[in-house]
Coordinates of C-alpha atoms in Angstrom, one line a residue:
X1 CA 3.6 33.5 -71.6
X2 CA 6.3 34.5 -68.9
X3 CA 5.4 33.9 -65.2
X4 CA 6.7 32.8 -61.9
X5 CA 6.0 28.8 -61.5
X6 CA 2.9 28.0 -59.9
X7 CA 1.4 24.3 -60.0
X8 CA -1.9 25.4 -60.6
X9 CA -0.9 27.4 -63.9
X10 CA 0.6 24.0 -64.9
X11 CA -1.9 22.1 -63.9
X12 CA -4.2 24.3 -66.2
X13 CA -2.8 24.1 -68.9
X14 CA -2.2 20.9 -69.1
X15 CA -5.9 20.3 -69.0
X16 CA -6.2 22.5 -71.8
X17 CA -4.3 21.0 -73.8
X18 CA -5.2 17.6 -73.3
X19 CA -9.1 18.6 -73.3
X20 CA -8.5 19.5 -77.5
X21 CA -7.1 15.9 -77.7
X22 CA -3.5 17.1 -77.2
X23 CA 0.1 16.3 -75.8
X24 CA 2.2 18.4 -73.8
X25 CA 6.6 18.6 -73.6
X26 CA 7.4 19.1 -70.1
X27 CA 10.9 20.4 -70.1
X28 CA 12.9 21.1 -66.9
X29 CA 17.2 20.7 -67.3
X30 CA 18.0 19.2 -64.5
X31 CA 17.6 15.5 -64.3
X32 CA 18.3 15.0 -60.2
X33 CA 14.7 17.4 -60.2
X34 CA 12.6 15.6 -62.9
X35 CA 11.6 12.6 -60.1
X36 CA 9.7 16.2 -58.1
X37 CA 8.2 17.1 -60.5
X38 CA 7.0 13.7 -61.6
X39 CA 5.1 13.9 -59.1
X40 CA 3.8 16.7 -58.5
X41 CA 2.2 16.2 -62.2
X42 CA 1.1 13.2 -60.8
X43 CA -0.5 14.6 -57.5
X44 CA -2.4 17.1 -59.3
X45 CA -3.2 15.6 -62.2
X46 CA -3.7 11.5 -61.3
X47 CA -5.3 10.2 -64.3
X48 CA -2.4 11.9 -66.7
X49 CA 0.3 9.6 -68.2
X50 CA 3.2 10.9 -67.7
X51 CA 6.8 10.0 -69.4
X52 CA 10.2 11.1 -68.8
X53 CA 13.2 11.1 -71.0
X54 CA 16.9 12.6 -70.4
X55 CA 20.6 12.5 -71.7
X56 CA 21.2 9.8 -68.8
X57 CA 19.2 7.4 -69.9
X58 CA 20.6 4.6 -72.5
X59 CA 19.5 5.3 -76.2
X60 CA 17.3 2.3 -76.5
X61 CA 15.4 3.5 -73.5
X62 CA 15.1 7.2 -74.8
X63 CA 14.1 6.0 -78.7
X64 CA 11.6 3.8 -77.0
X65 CA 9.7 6.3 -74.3
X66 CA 9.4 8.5 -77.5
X67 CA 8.1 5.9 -80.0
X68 CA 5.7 5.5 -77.1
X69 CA 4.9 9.2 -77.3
X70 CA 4.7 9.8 -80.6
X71 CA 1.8 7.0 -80.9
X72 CA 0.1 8.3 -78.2
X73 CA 0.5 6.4 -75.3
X74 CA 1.2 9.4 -73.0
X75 CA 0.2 12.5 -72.5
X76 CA 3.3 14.7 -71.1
X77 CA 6.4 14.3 -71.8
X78 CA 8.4 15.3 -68.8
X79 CA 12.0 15.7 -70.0
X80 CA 15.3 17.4 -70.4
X81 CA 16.3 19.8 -73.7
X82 CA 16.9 16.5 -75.1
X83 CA 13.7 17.2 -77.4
X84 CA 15.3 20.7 -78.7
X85 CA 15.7 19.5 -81.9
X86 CA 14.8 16.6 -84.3
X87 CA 11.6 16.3 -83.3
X88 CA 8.2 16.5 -85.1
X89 CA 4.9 15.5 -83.4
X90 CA 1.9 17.5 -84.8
X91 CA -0.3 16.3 -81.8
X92 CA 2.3 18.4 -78.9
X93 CA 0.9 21.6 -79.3
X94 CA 1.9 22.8 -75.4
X95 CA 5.2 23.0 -73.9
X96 CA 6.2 23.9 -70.7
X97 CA 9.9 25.1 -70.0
X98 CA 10.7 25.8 -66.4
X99 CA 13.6 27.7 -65.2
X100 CA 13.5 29.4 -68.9
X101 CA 16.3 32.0 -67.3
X102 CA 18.9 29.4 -67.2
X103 CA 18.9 28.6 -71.1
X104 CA 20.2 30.5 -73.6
X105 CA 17.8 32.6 -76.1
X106 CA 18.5 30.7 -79.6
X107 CA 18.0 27.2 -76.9
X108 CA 14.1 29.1 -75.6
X109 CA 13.9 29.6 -79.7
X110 CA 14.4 26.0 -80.7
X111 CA 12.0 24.6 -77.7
X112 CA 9.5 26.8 -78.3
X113 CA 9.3 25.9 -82.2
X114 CA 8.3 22.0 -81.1
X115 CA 5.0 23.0 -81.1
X116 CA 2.5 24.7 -83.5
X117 CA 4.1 22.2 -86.2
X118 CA 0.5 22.0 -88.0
X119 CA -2.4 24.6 -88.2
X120 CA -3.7 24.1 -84.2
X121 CA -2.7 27.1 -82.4
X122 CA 0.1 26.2 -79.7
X123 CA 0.9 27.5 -76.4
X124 CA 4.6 27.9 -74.9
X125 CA 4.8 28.3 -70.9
X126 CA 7.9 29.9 -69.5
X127 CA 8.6 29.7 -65.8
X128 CA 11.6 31.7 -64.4
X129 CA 12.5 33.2 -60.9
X130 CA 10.4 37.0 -60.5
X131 CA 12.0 38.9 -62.2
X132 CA 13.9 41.5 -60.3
X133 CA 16.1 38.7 -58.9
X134 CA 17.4 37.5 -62.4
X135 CA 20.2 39.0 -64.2
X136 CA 20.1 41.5 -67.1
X137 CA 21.0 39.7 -69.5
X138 CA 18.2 36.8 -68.0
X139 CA 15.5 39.7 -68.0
X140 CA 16.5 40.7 -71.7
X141 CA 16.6 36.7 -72.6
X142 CA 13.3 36.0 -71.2
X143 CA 12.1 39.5 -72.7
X144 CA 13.0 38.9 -75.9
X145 CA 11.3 35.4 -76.1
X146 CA 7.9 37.2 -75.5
X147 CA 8.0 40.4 -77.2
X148 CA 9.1 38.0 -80.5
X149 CA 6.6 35.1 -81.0
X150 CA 5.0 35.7 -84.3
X151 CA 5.9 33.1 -87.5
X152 CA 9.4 34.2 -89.2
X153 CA 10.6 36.2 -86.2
X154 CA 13.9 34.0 -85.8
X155 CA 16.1 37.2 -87.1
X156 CA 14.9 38.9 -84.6
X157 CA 16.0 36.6 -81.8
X158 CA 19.0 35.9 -83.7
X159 CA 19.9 39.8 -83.7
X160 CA 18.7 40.2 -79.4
X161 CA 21.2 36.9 -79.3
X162 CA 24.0 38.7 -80.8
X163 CA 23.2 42.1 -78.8
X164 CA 23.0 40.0 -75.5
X165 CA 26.4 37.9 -75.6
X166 CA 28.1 39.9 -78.0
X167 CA 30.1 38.6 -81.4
X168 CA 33.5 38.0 -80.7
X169 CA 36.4 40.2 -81.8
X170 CA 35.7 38.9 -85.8
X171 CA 32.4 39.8 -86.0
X172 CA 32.1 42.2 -82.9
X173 CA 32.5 45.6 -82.0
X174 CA 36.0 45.4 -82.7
X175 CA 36.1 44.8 -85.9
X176 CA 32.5 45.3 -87.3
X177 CA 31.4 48.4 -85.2
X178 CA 28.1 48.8 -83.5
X179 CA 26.0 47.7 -85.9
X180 CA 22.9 47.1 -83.8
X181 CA 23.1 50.8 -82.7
X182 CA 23.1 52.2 -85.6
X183 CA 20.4 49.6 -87.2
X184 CA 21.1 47.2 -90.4
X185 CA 20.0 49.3 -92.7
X186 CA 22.0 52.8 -91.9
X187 CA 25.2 50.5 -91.8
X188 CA 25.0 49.0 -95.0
X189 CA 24.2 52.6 -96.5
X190 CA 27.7 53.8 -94.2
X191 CA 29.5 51.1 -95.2
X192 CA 28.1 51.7 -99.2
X193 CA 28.9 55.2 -98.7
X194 CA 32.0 54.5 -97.7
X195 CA 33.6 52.0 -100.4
X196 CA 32.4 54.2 -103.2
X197 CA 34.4 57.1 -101.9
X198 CA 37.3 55.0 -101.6
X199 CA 36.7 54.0 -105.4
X200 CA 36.5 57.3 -106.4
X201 CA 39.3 58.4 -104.3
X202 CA 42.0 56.8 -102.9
X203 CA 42.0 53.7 -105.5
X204 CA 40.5 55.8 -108.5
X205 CA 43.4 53.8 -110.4
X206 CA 42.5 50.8 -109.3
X207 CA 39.0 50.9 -110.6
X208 CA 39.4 52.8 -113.7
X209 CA 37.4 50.7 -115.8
X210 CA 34.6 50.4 -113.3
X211 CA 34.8 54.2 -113.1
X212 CA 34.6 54.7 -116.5
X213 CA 30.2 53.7 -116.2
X214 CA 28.7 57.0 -115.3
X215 CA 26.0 55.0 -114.2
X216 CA 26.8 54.6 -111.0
X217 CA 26.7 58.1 -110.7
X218 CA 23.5 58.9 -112.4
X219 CA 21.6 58.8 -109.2
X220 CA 22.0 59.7 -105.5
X221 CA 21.9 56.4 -103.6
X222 CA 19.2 57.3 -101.2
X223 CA 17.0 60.5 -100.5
X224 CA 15.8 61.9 -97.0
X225 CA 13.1 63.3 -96.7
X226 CA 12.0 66.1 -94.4
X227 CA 8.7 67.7 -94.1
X228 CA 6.2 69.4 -92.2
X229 CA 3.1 68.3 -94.0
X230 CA 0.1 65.8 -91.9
X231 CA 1.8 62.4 -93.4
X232 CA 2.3 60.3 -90.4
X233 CA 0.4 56.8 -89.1
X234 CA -2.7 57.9 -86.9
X235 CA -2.9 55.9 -83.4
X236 CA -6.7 55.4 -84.5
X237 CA -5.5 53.7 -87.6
X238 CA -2.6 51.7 -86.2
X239 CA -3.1 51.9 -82.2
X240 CA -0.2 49.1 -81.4
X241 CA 3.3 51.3 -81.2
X242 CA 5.7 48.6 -82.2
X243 CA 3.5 47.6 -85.5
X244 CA 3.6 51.1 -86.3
X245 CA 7.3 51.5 -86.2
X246 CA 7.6 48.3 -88.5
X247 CA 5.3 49.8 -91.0
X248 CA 7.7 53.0 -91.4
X249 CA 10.6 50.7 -91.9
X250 CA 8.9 48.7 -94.8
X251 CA 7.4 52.1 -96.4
X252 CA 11.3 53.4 -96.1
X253 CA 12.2 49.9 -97.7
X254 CA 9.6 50.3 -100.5
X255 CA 12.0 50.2 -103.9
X256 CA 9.4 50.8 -106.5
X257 CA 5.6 51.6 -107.7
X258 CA 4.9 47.5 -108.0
X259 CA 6.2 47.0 -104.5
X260 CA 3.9 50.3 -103.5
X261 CA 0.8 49.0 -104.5
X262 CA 1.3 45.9 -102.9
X263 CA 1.9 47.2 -99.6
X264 CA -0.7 49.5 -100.0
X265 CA -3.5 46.7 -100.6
X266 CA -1.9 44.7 -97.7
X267 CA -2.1 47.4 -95.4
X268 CA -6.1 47.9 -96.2
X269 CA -6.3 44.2 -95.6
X270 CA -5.1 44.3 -92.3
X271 CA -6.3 47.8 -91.3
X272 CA -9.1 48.6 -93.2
X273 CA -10.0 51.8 -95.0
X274 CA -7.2 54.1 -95.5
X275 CA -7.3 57.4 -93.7
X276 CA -6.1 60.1 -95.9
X277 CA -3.1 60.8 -93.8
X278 CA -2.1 57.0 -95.0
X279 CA -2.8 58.2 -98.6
X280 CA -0.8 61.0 -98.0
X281 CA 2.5 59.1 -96.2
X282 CA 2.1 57.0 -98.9
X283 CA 2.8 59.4 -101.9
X284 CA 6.4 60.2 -100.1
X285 CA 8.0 57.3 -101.0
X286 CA 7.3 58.2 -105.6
X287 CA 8.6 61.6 -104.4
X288 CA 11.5 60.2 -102.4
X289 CA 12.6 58.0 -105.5
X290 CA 12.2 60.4 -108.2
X291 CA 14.3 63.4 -106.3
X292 CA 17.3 60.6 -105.8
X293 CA 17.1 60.0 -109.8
X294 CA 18.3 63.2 -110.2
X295 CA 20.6 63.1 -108.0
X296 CA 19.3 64.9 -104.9
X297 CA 20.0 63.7 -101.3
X298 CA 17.8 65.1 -99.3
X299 CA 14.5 66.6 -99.8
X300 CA 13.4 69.7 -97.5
X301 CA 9.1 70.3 -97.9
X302 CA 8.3 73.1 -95.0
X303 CA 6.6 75.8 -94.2
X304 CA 5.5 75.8 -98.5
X305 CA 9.2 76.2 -99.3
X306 CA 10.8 73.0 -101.3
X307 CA 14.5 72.4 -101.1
X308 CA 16.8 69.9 -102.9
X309 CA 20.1 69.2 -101.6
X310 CA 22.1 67.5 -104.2
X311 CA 24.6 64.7 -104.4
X312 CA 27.8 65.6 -102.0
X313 CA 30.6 66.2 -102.1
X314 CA 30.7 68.8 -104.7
X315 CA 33.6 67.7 -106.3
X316 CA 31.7 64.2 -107.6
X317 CA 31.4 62.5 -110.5
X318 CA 27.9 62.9 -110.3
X319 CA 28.4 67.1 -111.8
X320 CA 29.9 65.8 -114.5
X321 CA 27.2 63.1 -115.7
X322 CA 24.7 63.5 -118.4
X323 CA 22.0 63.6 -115.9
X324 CA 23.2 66.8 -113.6
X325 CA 23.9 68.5 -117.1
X326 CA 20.1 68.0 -117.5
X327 CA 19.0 69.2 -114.2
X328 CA 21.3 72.2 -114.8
X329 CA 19.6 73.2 -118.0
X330 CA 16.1 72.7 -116.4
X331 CA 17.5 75.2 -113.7
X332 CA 18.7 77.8 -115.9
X333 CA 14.9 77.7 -117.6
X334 CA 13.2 77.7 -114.1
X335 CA 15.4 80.8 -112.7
X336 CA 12.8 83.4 -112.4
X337 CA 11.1 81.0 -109.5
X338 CA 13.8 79.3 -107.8
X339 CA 17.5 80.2 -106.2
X340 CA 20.4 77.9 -106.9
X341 CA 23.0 78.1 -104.1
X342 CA 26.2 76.7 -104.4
X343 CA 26.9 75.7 -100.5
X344 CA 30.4 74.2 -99.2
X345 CA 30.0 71.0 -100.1
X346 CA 27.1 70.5 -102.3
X347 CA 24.1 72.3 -104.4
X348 CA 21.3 73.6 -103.4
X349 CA 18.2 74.6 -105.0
X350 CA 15.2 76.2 -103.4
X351 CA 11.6 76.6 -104.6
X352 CA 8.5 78.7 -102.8
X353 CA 5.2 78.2 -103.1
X354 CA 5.1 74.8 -102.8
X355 CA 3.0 73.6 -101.0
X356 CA 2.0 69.6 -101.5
X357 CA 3.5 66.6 -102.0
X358 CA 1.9 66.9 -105.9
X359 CA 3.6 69.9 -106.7
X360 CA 6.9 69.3 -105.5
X361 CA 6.7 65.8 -107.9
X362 CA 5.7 68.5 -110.6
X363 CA 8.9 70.3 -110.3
X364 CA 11.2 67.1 -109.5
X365 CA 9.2 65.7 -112.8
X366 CA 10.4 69.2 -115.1
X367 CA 13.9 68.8 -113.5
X368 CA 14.1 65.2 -114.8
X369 CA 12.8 65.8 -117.9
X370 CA 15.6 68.3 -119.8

């Protein structure tokens, strides 16, 4: 937790921890202080023993105060971010960081993971100025800490880090672009987007032998997917905003059928029953996958009208493959019920009556099988 210091808050949770049979890291930065605070541990908590360790004090002296700790012979370590790393001591499951503004985000990351080394649940205290009289970049900082606390969340910080102080001209804005704007994922479909339409272009010589595999070109890359129909996460099913945005992004990241059903029975684990709205969302991603086999781009299910939007530009590869050649003879058979529509840059094909999720992987599944 984040708060302004208070004594008794200490004080608390100190007890706590030393009621389950704990240990608790005390860590304040500057070492003038630490005598203050010494005792004020020791004023309201008299029977507690208290140690203190810094960067001042000779090595022999440091290895033996912790020695001292990690046998048990105190119960708070009062100390510097001396103990940031290195350290293992199952029985500190509490730490205390006051004036958490002043260090840096990956520095809050590292303290805070010195506890909650075995299966006892552990408690990290922050203490900072209120804060409307910190910073930005402190608010963000001590934001970020909090919002991200759950096991395996050190990307996270590591990507607020780089958002908060920036990446240098190498792997900043300068050279890189705005990655974090756009999100990792979009970038990496740019940037894919991007090199293969260099390849096929500009240094088509180049790569003539790669070029030659059609099968690079067999399939879009990736498929949007636009529709109108009831397929979204209900608030009763998933009532926490942020967990619901993370469970879009792994449906979107979902590769394959395996990987489906997996997610699928994970998500009944740790919600329950699936509404039929869930089974619904969940029948977009077999859709999504089979329309970009053919090579379609985006996907358009509205208002009982389904259109495909093929690969772009129309001058690819792709409309010369085996696999558009197919498509195209599925088209010609199908032309009584759909309109082909050669737009400026791409094809477009557009079916009525349609009106589920079923029956537009009925059609997809006719087009693929020519």
């Amino acid at each position: 937790m984040v708060s302004v210091f208070d004594e008794q808050l200490v004080a608390h949770a100190i007890r706590e921890e030393l009621a389950r049979g704990g240990q608790v890291f005390f860590v304040h930065n500057e070492v003038n202080k630490l005598p203050q605070l010494h005792a004020m541990l020791l004023r309201n908590l008299p029977t507690v023993r208290c140690a203190v360790a810094h960067g001042q004090m000779r090595p022999s002296e440091i290895e033996e105060v912790m020695l001292d700790f990690m046998a048990g012979d105190y119960d708070v370590l009062l100390c510097t971010s001396i103990v940031e790393s290195g350290l293992d001591i199952p029985n500190a499951n509490t730490i205390i960081i006051n004036n958490g503004h002043r260090f840096g985000l990956s520095d809050l990351h590292q303290l805070r993971g010195r506890v909650g080394r075995t299966n006892r649940k552990a408690y990290c205290y922050i203490f900072t100025p209120p804060l409307d009289v910190l910073t930005p970049e402190a608010r963000r900082r001590v934001a970020a800490i909090e919002e991200f606390s759950d096991l395996g969340s050190g990307i996270q910080i590591s990507m607020q880090d780089l958002d908060i102080r920036g990446a240098g001209n190498l792997l900043g804005a300068e050279q890189s672009g705005f990655i974090v704007d756009l999100g990792m994922e979009t970038y990496q479909k740019i940037l894919d987007d991007a090199i293969r339409e260099l390849k096929y272009g500009e240094f088509s010589e180049l790569y003539g032998d790669e070029l030659s595999n059609e099968g690079e070109w067999v399939q879009a890359q990736d498929c949007q997917v636009e529709t109108d129909l009831d397929v979204a996460l209900p608030e009763s099913f998933v009532r926490n905003a942020t967990d619901r945005i993370a469970i879009y992004r792994e449906i979107d990241l979902l590769q394959d059928e395996s990987a489906l059903d997996q997610f699928e029975k994970s998500l009944e684990d740790r919600f329950g029953h699936l509404p039929e709205r869930v089974k619904s969302l969940l029948t977009i991603p077999p859709m999504r996958w089979k329309a970009a086999s053919i090579g379609v781009e985006k996907l358009q299910l509205k208002g009982g009208r389904l259109s495909l939007h093929f690969v772009s530009p129309g001058d690819s590869p792709y409309y010369g493959s085996q696999t558009f050649a197919k498509v195209q003879g599925q088209l010609s058979r199908y032309a009584h019920a759909c309109r082909v529509r050669q737009m400026e840059d791409h094809l477009r094909v557009d079916v009525d009556g349609v009106q589920t999720v079923g029956e537009a992987m009925t059609f997809l599944n006719y087009l693929s099988n020519g």
